[in-house]
């Protein structure tokens, strides 16, 4: 479920321990330095390997229950020669095995800052900090729980900020569980729908819960991954069933797509960007859906100072070929013949292929019988990956030398935005129209070399067209709507 490695080669992994439902608890083999924290009756586990990839510390973690697991971990930079590991996940006490102890809680140093020593709903998140190079002890361990089911999926570190994301079934959060420092532009503690995403930001020095908010629309929403670009911007990805309420008006010229425009019971991936320099209130600057008419899930996200990378699963249609294009495919540097680009969804099989019941569907679509609520259609799916240029505009590839403009001429026919293209010869031609935010807004297939492109009904601004033929030639031009 979780893995991290630091620049020195220190490796940590964590996850869930599957015990028999009845009978004695499985004894898990433990490796621990003298005096290290260890237990053998937990529902989660972690292992720490040294630079030679030998196990130096191994223990179980948390209440023994099917829902207890470590879902994410980060090894922090050394502090005075000591390295620490932050972990998060979920632990449950509503159903326990015989002789299984609860989560080991440890208050923050000095007793100051956020600390919740008990599990209020018997199904809560946890956050913990452990010394993994010297004492091998827990330095901080706390629940974070509402009055309902709460699940943490991922965490990220940025300077003195620890970001934790997940989901909750709570209808309202207490202010101390979701504080607001003021000065930002987004904060909410009352739900819009059924399952809400949760965003938390802890300060690590001194320790406290600095910011928390719900995020979601009219149905079910969850954030599954979070990352920092190292420059104060935090990016998150998840998925949503909400047809309304998760997105704003976009942030031109950033990539923007409308929320969950597919058929009922489908999901879209969605992305969030938060600007959070140290000492400043959080400012939400980017919100967009990502996907086609089928179901998408955004599983992972990473970022540098000028790019954001995402991955997930999609059940939407292919692009350049038979059938409509409903997934936002863009080939990177199409003039490079060895660049990888798959434009057909090969559709894996299975009635519920995105995740097993105990991992994702169980928490996103929980109901009283504790079973997964499956998708309305038995989707097949492929993985997807995408990148966004966040140093300029987000989405559309740059109009560089790989885009041959010499063989394409665009002529404005009237002042309402009607254009004629002069293409070099007969088709078939595949024409893609992008707006300034990088969204694919129209696709046209023509045979004749002088098609018209109408921007009459579109918003004023700059547009780009990308034209391909069956021989691999690529042409481009800029258009504008007066």
JSON list of C-alpha atoms in Angstrom, two decimals, residues 115-315:
[
{"chain": "A", "resi": 115, "resn": "UNK", "atom": "CA", "xyz": [-3.85, 15.35, 19.83]},
{"chain": "A", "resi": 116, "resn": "UNK", "atom": "CA", "xyz": [-6.81, 12.98, 19.79]},
{"chain": "A", "resi": 117, "resn": "UNK", "atom": "CA", "xyz": [-6.09, 9.95, 21.98]},
{"chain": "A", "resi": 118, "resn": "UNK", "atom": "CA", "xyz": [-9.35, 8.07, 21.36]},
{"chain": "A", "resi": 119, "resn": "UNK", "atom": "CA", "xyz": [-11.22, 6.77, 18.34]},
{"chain": "A", "resi": 120, "resn": "UNK", "atom": "CA", "xyz": [-14.57, 8.64, 18.38]},
{"chain": "A", "resi": 121, "resn": "UNK", "atom": "CA", "xyz": [-16.27, 6.71, 15.62]},
{"chain": "A", "resi": 122, "resn": "UNK", "atom": "CA", "xyz": [-14.42, 3.37, 15.90]},
{"chain": "A", "resi": 123, "resn": "UNK", "atom": "CA", "xyz": [-13.18, 3.98, 12.35]},
{"chain": "A", "resi": 124, "resn": "UNK", "atom": "CA", "xyz": [-10.70, 6.87, 12.11]},
{"chain": "A", "resi": 125, "resn": "UNK", "atom": "CA", "xyz": [-7.61, 8.21, 10.43]},
{"chain": "A", "resi": 126, "resn": "UNK", "atom": "CA", "xyz": [-4.27, 8.23, 12.19]},
{"chain": "A", "resi": 127, "resn": "UNK", "atom": "CA", "xyz": [-1.07, 10.24, 11.80]},
{"chain": "A", "resi": 128, "resn": "UNK", "atom": "CA", "xyz": [2.20, 9.22, 13.41]},
{"chain": "A", "resi": 129, "resn": "UNK", "atom": "CA", "xyz": [5.89, 10.20, 13.51]},
{"chain": "A", "resi": 130, "resn": "UNK", "atom": "CA", "xyz": [8.59, 7.64, 14.26]},
{"chain": "A", "resi": 131, "resn": "UNK", "atom": "CA", "xyz": [12.35, 7.83, 14.82]},
{"chain": "A", "resi": 132, "resn": "UNK", "atom": "CA", "xyz": [13.74, 5.27, 12.34]},
{"chain": "A", "resi": 133, "resn": "UNK", "atom": "CA", "xyz": [17.49, 5.64, 12.84]},
{"chain": "A", "resi": 134, "resn": "UNK", "atom": "CA", "xyz": [18.19, 6.04, 16.57]},
{"chain": "A", "resi": 135, "resn": "UNK", "atom": "CA", "xyz": [15.56, 5.21, 19.22]},
{"chain": "A", "resi": 136, "resn": "UNK", "atom": "CA", "xyz": [13.14, 3.41, 16.85]},
{"chain": "A", "resi": 137, "resn": "UNK", "atom": "CA", "xyz": [10.27, 4.71, 18.95]},
{"chain": "A", "resi": 138, "resn": "UNK", "atom": "CA", "xyz": [7.00, 6.52, 18.28]},
{"chain": "A", "resi": 139, "resn": "UNK", "atom": "CA", "xyz": [7.47, 10.25, 18.85]},
{"chain": "A", "resi": 140, "resn": "UNK", "atom": "CA", "xyz": [3.88, 11.23, 18.01]},
{"chain": "A", "resi": 141, "resn": "UNK", "atom": "CA", "xyz": [0.75, 9.21, 17.25]},
{"chain": "A", "resi": 142, "resn": "UNK", "atom": "CA", "xyz": [-2.80, 10.49, 17.13]},
{"chain": "A", "resi": 143, "resn": "UNK", "atom": "CA", "xyz": [-6.22, 9.68, 15.78]},
{"chain": "A", "resi": 144, "resn": "UNK", "atom": "CA", "xyz": [-8.05, 12.15, 13.58]},
{"chain": "A", "resi": 145, "resn": "UNK", "atom": "CA", "xyz": [-11.70, 11.23, 13.66]},
{"chain": "A", "resi": 146, "resn": "UNK", "atom": "CA", "xyz": [-15.13, 12.75, 13.24]},
{"chain": "A", "resi": 147, "resn": "UNK", "atom": "CA", "xyz": [-18.39, 11.17, 14.31]},
{"chain": "A", "resi": 148, "resn": "UNK", "atom": "CA", "xyz": [-18.42, 8.87, 11.28]},
{"chain": "A", "resi": 149, "resn": "UNK", "atom": "CA", "xyz": [-16.08, 6.86, 9.04]},
{"chain": "A", "resi": 150, "resn": "UNK", "atom": "CA", "xyz": [-12.81, 8.63, 8.17]},
{"chain": "A", "resi": 151, "resn": "UNK", "atom": "CA", "xyz": [-10.08, 7.27, 5.91]},
{"chain": "A", "resi": 152, "resn": "UNK", "atom": "CA", "xyz": [-6.66, 8.78, 5.11]},
{"chain": "A", "resi": 153, "resn": "UNK", "atom": "CA", "xyz": [-5.17, 7.79, 1.75]},
{"chain": "A", "resi": 154, "resn": "UNK", "atom": "CA", "xyz": [-2.02, 9.86, 1.30]},
{"chain": "A", "resi": 155, "resn": "UNK", "atom": "CA", "xyz": [0.35, 12.41, 2.79]},
{"chain": "A", "resi": 156, "resn": "UNK", "atom": "CA", "xyz": [2.99, 14.85, 1.57]},
{"chain": "A", "resi": 157, "resn": "UNK", "atom": "CA", "xyz": [5.69, 16.92, 3.26]},
{"chain": "A", "resi": 158, "resn": "UNK", "atom": "CA", "xyz": [6.66, 20.48, 2.39]},
{"chain": "A", "resi": 159, "resn": "UNK", "atom": "CA", "xyz": [9.05, 22.24, 4.78]},
{"chain": "A", "resi": 160, "resn": "UNK", "atom": "CA", "xyz": [7.11, 22.39, 8.08]},
{"chain": "A", "resi": 161, "resn": "UNK", "atom": "CA", "xyz": [3.80, 21.35, 6.50]},
{"chain": "A", "resi": 162, "resn": "UNK", "atom": "CA", "xyz": [2.37, 17.82, 6.58]},
{"chain": "A", "resi": 163, "resn": "UNK", "atom": "CA", "xyz": [-0.58, 17.42, 4.20]},
{"chain": "A", "resi": 164, "resn": "UNK", "atom": "CA", "xyz": [-2.97, 14.49, 4.72]},
{"chain": "A", "resi": 165, "resn": "UNK", "atom": "CA", "xyz": [-5.87, 13.71, 2.37]},
{"chain": "A", "resi": 166, "resn": "UNK", "atom": "CA", "xyz": [-8.70, 11.19, 2.35]},
{"chain": "A", "resi": 167, "resn": "UNK", "atom": "CA", "xyz": [-12.47, 10.99, 2.72]},
{"chain": "A", "resi": 168, "resn": "UNK", "atom": "CA", "xyz": [-15.20, 11.04, 5.35]},
{"chain": "A", "resi": 169, "resn": "UNK", "atom": "CA", "xyz": [-18.86, 10.18, 5.77]},
{"chain": "A", "resi": 170, "resn": "UNK", "atom": "CA", "xyz": [-19.31, 12.85, 8.44]},
{"chain": "A", "resi": 171, "resn": "UNK", "atom": "CA", "xyz": [-22.00, 15.45, 7.79]},
{"chain": "A", "resi": 172, "resn": "UNK", "atom": "CA", "xyz": [-20.16, 18.17, 9.73]},
{"chain": "A", "resi": 173, "resn": "UNK", "atom": "CA", "xyz": [-16.65, 18.59, 11.11]},
{"chain": "A", "resi": 174, "resn": "UNK", "atom": "CA", "xyz": [-15.93, 20.24, 14.44]},
{"chain": "A", "resi": 175, "resn": "UNK", "atom": "CA", "xyz": [-13.88, 23.44, 14.03]},
{"chain": "A", "resi": 176, "resn": "UNK", "atom": "CA", "xyz": [-10.96, 21.95, 15.97]},
{"chain": "A", "resi": 177, "resn": "UNK", "atom": "CA", "xyz": [-10.82, 19.08, 13.42]},
{"chain": "A", "resi": 178, "resn": "UNK", "atom": "CA", "xyz": [-10.82, 21.49, 10.46]},
{"chain": "A", "resi": 179, "resn": "UNK", "atom": "CA", "xyz": [-9.40, 24.85, 11.57]},
{"chain": "A", "resi": 180, "resn": "UNK", "atom": "CA", "xyz": [-9.11, 27.86, 9.30]},
{"chain": "A", "resi": 181, "resn": "UNK", "atom": "CA", "xyz": [-6.25, 30.34, 9.75]},
{"chain": "A", "resi": 182, "resn": "UNK", "atom": "CA", "xyz": [-8.04, 32.98, 7.67]},
{"chain": "A", "resi": 183, "resn": "UNK", "atom": "CA", "xyz": [-6.82, 34.88, 4.66]},
{"chain": "A", "resi": 184, "resn": "UNK", "atom": "CA", "xyz": [-7.29, 32.03, 2.18]},
{"chain": "A", "resi": 185, "resn": "UNK", "atom": "CA", "xyz": [-10.09, 31.41, -0.28]},
{"chain": "A", "resi": 186, "resn": "UNK", "atom": "CA", "xyz": [-11.53, 27.99, 0.58]},
{"chain": "A", "resi": 187, "resn": "UNK", "atom": "CA", "xyz": [-12.84, 26.42, 3.76]},
{"chain": "A", "resi": 188, "resn": "UNK", "atom": "CA", "xyz": [-15.87, 24.27, 4.48]},
{"chain": "A", "resi": 189, "resn": "UNK", "atom": "CA", "xyz": [-16.91, 22.06, 7.41]},
{"chain": "A", "resi": 190, "resn": "UNK", "atom": "CA", "xyz": [-20.45, 21.11, 6.28]},
{"chain": "A", "resi": 191, "resn": "UNK", "atom": "CA", "xyz": [-20.84, 18.47, 3.58]},
{"chain": "A", "resi": 192, "resn": "UNK", "atom": "CA", "xyz": [-22.39, 19.02, 0.16]},
{"chain": "A", "resi": 193, "resn": "UNK", "atom": "CA", "xyz": [-23.01, 15.35, -0.59]},
{"chain": "A", "resi": 194, "resn": "UNK", "atom": "CA", "xyz": [-22.65, 11.86, 0.81]},
{"chain": "A", "resi": 195, "resn": "UNK", "atom": "CA", "xyz": [-18.92, 11.09, 0.90]},
{"chain": "A", "resi": 196, "resn": "UNK", "atom": "CA", "xyz": [-16.65, 14.13, 1.11]},
{"chain": "A", "resi": 197, "resn": "UNK", "atom": "CA", "xyz": [-12.96, 14.48, 0.48]},
{"chain": "A", "resi": 198, "resn": "UNK", "atom": "CA", "xyz": [-10.88, 15.74, 3.41]},
{"chain": "A", "resi": 199, "resn": "UNK", "atom": "CA", "xyz": [-7.81, 17.99, 3.22]},
{"chain": "A", "resi": 200, "resn": "UNK", "atom": "CA", "xyz": [-5.69, 18.51, 6.36]},
{"chain": "A", "resi": 201, "resn": "UNK", "atom": "CA", "xyz": [-2.50, 20.50, 6.86]},
{"chain": "A", "resi": 202, "resn": "UNK", "atom": "CA", "xyz": [-0.48, 19.98, 10.04]},
{"chain": "A", "resi": 203, "resn": "UNK", "atom": "CA", "xyz": [2.45, 22.12, 11.13]},
{"chain": "A", "resi": 204, "resn": "UNK", "atom": "CA", "xyz": [5.32, 19.89, 12.21]},
{"chain": "A", "resi": 205, "resn": "UNK", "atom": "CA", "xyz": [7.39, 22.42, 14.21]},
{"chain": "A", "resi": 206, "resn": "UNK", "atom": "CA", "xyz": [5.74, 23.22, 16.52]},
{"chain": "A", "resi": 207, "resn": "UNK", "atom": "CA", "xyz": [3.17, 20.48, 16.03]},
{"chain": "A", "resi": 208, "resn": "UNK", "atom": "CA", "xyz": [-0.44, 21.47, 15.44]},
{"chain": "A", "resi": 209, "resn": "UNK", "atom": "CA", "xyz": [-3.35, 21.10, 13.03]},
{"chain": "A", "resi": 210, "resn": "UNK", "atom": "CA", "xyz": [-3.21, 24.35, 11.08]},
{"chain": "A", "resi": 211, "resn": "UNK", "atom": "CA", "xyz": [-5.83, 23.94, 8.33]},
{"chain": "A", "resi": 212, "resn": "UNK", "atom": "CA", "xyz": [-8.60, 21.52, 7.46]},
{"chain": "A", "resi": 213, "resn": "UNK", "atom": "CA", "xyz": [-11.49, 21.48, 5.04]},
{"chain": "A", "resi": 214, "resn": "UNK", "atom": "CA", "xyz": [-14.03, 19.28, 3.35]},
{"chain": "A", "resi": 215, "resn": "UNK", "atom": "CA", "xyz": [-14.00, 19.20, -0.43]},
{"chain": "A", "resi": 216, "resn": "UNK", "atom": "CA", "xyz": [-16.71, 17.74, -2.63]},
{"chain": "A", "resi": 217, "resn": "UNK", "atom": "CA", "xyz": [-19.93, 18.09, -4.52]},
{"chain": "A", "resi": 218, "resn": "UNK", "atom": "CA", "xyz": [-23.43, 16.68, -4.44]},
{"chain": "A", "resi": 219, "resn": "UNK", "atom": "CA", "xyz": [-22.49, 12.97, -4.43]},
{"chain": "A", "resi": 220, "resn": "UNK", "atom": "CA", "xyz": [-19.30, 11.02, -3.55]},
{"chain": "A", "resi": 221, "resn": "UNK", "atom": "CA", "xyz": [-15.78, 12.45, -3.63]},
{"chain": "A", "resi": 222, "resn": "UNK", "atom": "CA", "xyz": [-12.39, 11.27, -2.42]},
{"chain": "A", "resi": 223, "resn": "UNK", "atom": "CA", "xyz": [-8.78, 12.48, -2.69]},
{"chain": "A", "resi": 224, "resn": "UNK", "atom": "CA", "xyz": [-6.33, 9.62, -3.21]},
{"chain": "A", "resi": 225, "resn": "UNK", "atom": "CA", "xyz": [-2.93, 11.24, -3.65]},
{"chain": "A", "resi": 226, "resn": "UNK", "atom": "CA", "xyz": [-1.12, 14.46, -2.75]},
{"chain": "A", "resi": 227, "resn": "UNK", "atom": "CA", "xyz": [2.29, 15.88, -3.61]},
{"chain": "A", "resi": 228, "resn": "UNK", "atom": "CA", "xyz": [4.40, 19.02, -3.22]},
{"chain": "A", "resi": 229, "resn": "UNK", "atom": "CA", "xyz": [6.32, 20.72, -6.01]},
{"chain": "A", "resi": 230, "resn": "UNK", "atom": "CA", "xyz": [8.91, 21.92, -3.50]},
{"chain": "A", "resi": 231, "resn": "UNK", "atom": "CA", "xyz": [8.05, 25.57, -4.09]},
{"chain": "A", "resi": 232, "resn": "UNK", "atom": "CA", "xyz": [4.94, 25.95, -1.95]},
{"chain": "A", "resi": 233, "resn": "UNK", "atom": "CA", "xyz": [2.36, 24.49, -4.33]},
{"chain": "A", "resi": 234, "resn": "UNK", "atom": "CA", "xyz": [0.45, 21.37, -3.28]},
{"chain": "A", "resi": 235, "resn": "UNK", "atom": "CA", "xyz": [-1.30, 19.22, -5.88]},
{"chain": "A", "resi": 236, "resn": "UNK", "atom": "CA", "xyz": [-3.97, 16.57, -5.24]},
{"chain": "A", "resi": 237, "resn": "UNK", "atom": "CA", "xyz": [-5.86, 14.04, -7.31]},
{"chain": "A", "resi": 238, "resn": "UNK", "atom": "CA", "xyz": [-8.90, 11.88, -6.66]},
{"chain": "A", "resi": 239, "resn": "UNK", "atom": "CA", "xyz": [-12.22, 11.00, -8.19]},
{"chain": "A", "resi": 240, "resn": "UNK", "atom": "CA", "xyz": [-15.77, 12.19, -7.99]},
{"chain": "A", "resi": 241, "resn": "UNK", "atom": "CA", "xyz": [-19.30, 11.05, -8.73]},
{"chain": "A", "resi": 242, "resn": "UNK", "atom": "CA", "xyz": [-20.63, 14.53, -8.11]},
{"chain": "A", "resi": 243, "resn": "UNK", "atom": "CA", "xyz": [-22.26, 16.19, -11.14]},
{"chain": "A", "resi": 244, "resn": "UNK", "atom": "CA", "xyz": [-22.09, 19.58, -9.43]},
{"chain": "A", "resi": 245, "resn": "UNK", "atom": "CA", "xyz": [-20.25, 21.37, -6.68]},
{"chain": "A", "resi": 246, "resn": "UNK", "atom": "CA", "xyz": [-16.61, 20.30, -6.99]},
{"chain": "A", "resi": 247, "resn": "UNK", "atom": "CA", "xyz": [-15.31, 22.89, -9.45]},
{"chain": "A", "resi": 248, "resn": "UNK", "atom": "CA", "xyz": [-15.16, 26.61, -9.71]},
{"chain": "A", "resi": 249, "resn": "UNK", "atom": "CA", "xyz": [-14.92, 28.67, -12.88]},
{"chain": "A", "resi": 250, "resn": "UNK", "atom": "CA", "xyz": [-11.42, 27.50, -13.62]},
{"chain": "A", "resi": 251, "resn": "UNK", "atom": "CA", "xyz": [-8.23, 29.53, -13.57]},
{"chain": "A", "resi": 252, "resn": "UNK", "atom": "CA", "xyz": [-7.44, 30.68, -17.12]},
{"chain": "A", "resi": 253, "resn": "UNK", "atom": "CA", "xyz": [-5.19, 29.87, -18.81]},
{"chain": "A", "resi": 254, "resn": "UNK", "atom": "CA", "xyz": [-4.93, 26.64, -16.81]},
{"chain": "A", "resi": 255, "resn": "UNK", "atom": "CA", "xyz": [-6.41, 23.41, -18.15]},
{"chain": "A", "resi": 256, "resn": "UNK", "atom": "CA", "xyz": [-10.08, 23.15, -17.20]},
{"chain": "A", "resi": 257, "resn": "UNK", "atom": "CA", "xyz": [-12.75, 20.55, -17.89]},
{"chain": "A", "resi": 258, "resn": "UNK", "atom": "CA", "xyz": [-16.31, 20.36, -16.58]},
{"chain": "A", "resi": 259, "resn": "UNK", "atom": "CA", "xyz": [-17.19, 17.91, -13.84]},
{"chain": "A", "resi": 260, "resn": "UNK", "atom": "CA", "xyz": [-18.55, 14.44, -14.40]},
{"chain": "A", "resi": 261, "resn": "UNK", "atom": "CA", "xyz": [-20.20, 15.01, -17.74]},
{"chain": "A", "resi": 262, "resn": "UNK", "atom": "CA", "xyz": [-20.63, 11.29, -18.42]},
{"chain": "A", "resi": 263, "resn": "UNK", "atom": "CA", "xyz": [-23.54, 8.94, -17.95]},
{"chain": "A", "resi": 264, "resn": "UNK", "atom": "CA", "xyz": [-24.94, 8.20, -14.46]},
{"chain": "A", "resi": 265, "resn": "UNK", "atom": "CA", "xyz": [-22.82, 6.10, -12.09]},
{"chain": "A", "resi": 266, "resn": "UNK", "atom": "CA", "xyz": [-19.58, 7.19, -13.69]},
{"chain": "A", "resi": 267, "resn": "UNK", "atom": "CA", "xyz": [-16.72, 9.05, -12.07]},
{"chain": "A", "resi": 268, "resn": "UNK", "atom": "CA", "xyz": [-14.24, 11.63, -13.27]},
{"chain": "A", "resi": 269, "resn": "UNK", "atom": "CA", "xyz": [-10.78, 12.16, -11.94]},
{"chain": "A", "resi": 270, "resn": "UNK", "atom": "CA", "xyz": [-10.24, 15.66, -10.56]},
{"chain": "A", "resi": 271, "resn": "UNK", "atom": "CA", "xyz": [-7.17, 17.73, -9.74]},
{"chain": "A", "resi": 272, "resn": "UNK", "atom": "CA", "xyz": [-6.67, 20.46, -7.14]},
{"chain": "A", "resi": 273, "resn": "UNK", "atom": "CA", "xyz": [-3.84, 22.95, -6.74]},
{"chain": "A", "resi": 274, "resn": "UNK", "atom": "CA", "xyz": [-3.25, 24.80, -3.46]},
{"chain": "A", "resi": 275, "resn": "UNK", "atom": "CA", "xyz": [-0.73, 27.58, -2.96]},
{"chain": "A", "resi": 276, "resn": "UNK", "atom": "CA", "xyz": [0.54, 27.35, 0.61]},
{"chain": "A", "resi": 277, "resn": "UNK", "atom": "CA", "xyz": [3.86, 29.12, 1.26]},
{"chain": "A", "resi": 278, "resn": "UNK", "atom": "CA", "xyz": [5.02, 28.85, 4.88]},
{"chain": "A", "resi": 279, "resn": "UNK", "atom": "CA", "xyz": [3.26, 31.35, 7.11]},
{"chain": "A", "resi": 280, "resn": "UNK", "atom": "CA", "xyz": [0.50, 32.08, 4.62]},
{"chain": "A", "resi": 281, "resn": "UNK", "atom": "CA", "xyz": [-3.11, 30.92, 4.51]},
{"chain": "A", "resi": 282, "resn": "UNK", "atom": "CA", "xyz": [-3.92, 28.32, 1.83]},
{"chain": "A", "resi": 283, "resn": "UNK", "atom": "CA", "xyz": [-5.17, 29.58, -1.52]},
{"chain": "A", "resi": 284, "resn": "UNK", "atom": "CA", "xyz": [-6.90, 27.16, -3.88]},
{"chain": "A", "resi": 285, "resn": "UNK", "atom": "CA", "xyz": [-5.78, 28.16, -7.39]},
{"chain": "A", "resi": 286, "resn": "UNK", "atom": "CA", "xyz": [-6.61, 25.22, -9.68]},
{"chain": "A", "resi": 287, "resn": "UNK", "atom": "CA", "xyz": [-9.60, 22.90, -9.85]},
{"chain": "A", "resi": 288, "resn": "UNK", "atom": "CA", "xyz": [-10.44, 20.77, -12.85]},
{"chain": "A", "resi": 289, "resn": "UNK", "atom": "CA", "xyz": [-12.02, 17.49, -13.77]},
{"chain": "A", "resi": 290, "resn": "UNK", "atom": "CA", "xyz": [-10.14, 15.07, -16.04]},
{"chain": "A", "resi": 291, "resn": "UNK", "atom": "CA", "xyz": [-11.73, 12.30, -18.03]},
{"chain": "A", "resi": 292, "resn": "UNK", "atom": "CA", "xyz": [-14.17, 11.22, -20.68]},
{"chain": "A", "resi": 293, "resn": "UNK", "atom": "CA", "xyz": [-17.70, 9.85, -20.82]},
{"chain": "A", "resi": 294, "resn": "UNK", "atom": "CA", "xyz": [-16.76, 6.66, -18.98]},
{"chain": "A", "resi": 295, "resn": "UNK", "atom": "CA", "xyz": [-15.35, 6.26, -15.50]},
{"chain": "A", "resi": 296, "resn": "UNK", "atom": "CA", "xyz": [-11.95, 7.63, -14.47]},
{"chain": "A", "resi": 297, "resn": "UNK", "atom": "CA", "xyz": [-10.01, 7.43, -11.25]},
{"chain": "A", "resi": 298, "resn": "UNK", "atom": "CA", "xyz": [-6.96, 9.48, -10.42]},
{"chain": "A", "resi": 299, "resn": "UNK", "atom": "CA", "xyz": [-4.64, 7.29, -8.36]},
{"chain": "A", "resi": 300, "resn": "UNK", "atom": "CA", "xyz": [-1.32, 9.10, -8.28]},
{"chain": "A", "resi": 301, "resn": "UNK", "atom": "CA", "xyz": [0.22, 12.55, -8.68]},
{"chain": "A", "resi": 302, "resn": "UNK", "atom": "CA", "xyz": [3.75, 13.98, -8.68]},
{"chain": "A", "resi": 303, "resn": "UNK", "atom": "CA", "xyz": [5.07, 17.47, -9.38]},
{"chain": "A", "resi": 304, "resn": "UNK", "atom": "CA", "xyz": [8.16, 19.51, -10.11]},
{"chain": "A", "resi": 305, "resn": "UNK", "atom": "CA", "xyz": [8.37, 23.28, -10.22]},
{"chain": "A", "resi": 306, "resn": "UNK", "atom": "CA", "xyz": [7.14, 23.33, -13.83]},
{"chain": "A", "resi": 307, "resn": "UNK", "atom": "CA", "xyz": [5.24, 20.06, -14.44]},
{"chain": "A", "resi": 308, "resn": "UNK", "atom": "CA", "xyz": [2.50, 17.98, -12.87]},
{"chain": "A", "resi": 309, "resn": "UNK", "atom": "CA", "xyz": [2.23, 14.25, -13.63]},
{"chain": "A", "resi": 310, "resn": "UNK", "atom": "CA", "xyz": [-0.84, 12.11, -13.00]},
{"chain": "A", "resi": 311, "resn": "UNK", "atom": "CA", "xyz": [-1.84, 8.47, -13.46]},
{"chain": "A", "resi": 312, "resn": "UNK", "atom": "CA", "xyz": [-5.02, 6.49, -13.02]},
{"chain": "A", "resi": 313, "resn": "UNK", "atom": "CA", "xyz": [-7.52, 4.26, -14.78]},
{"chain": "A", "resi": 314, "resn": "UNK", "atom": "CA", "xyz": [-10.06, 5.04, -17.49]},
{"chain": "A", "resi": 315, "resn": "UNK", "atom": "CA", "xyz": [-13.00, 3.29, -19.11]}
]
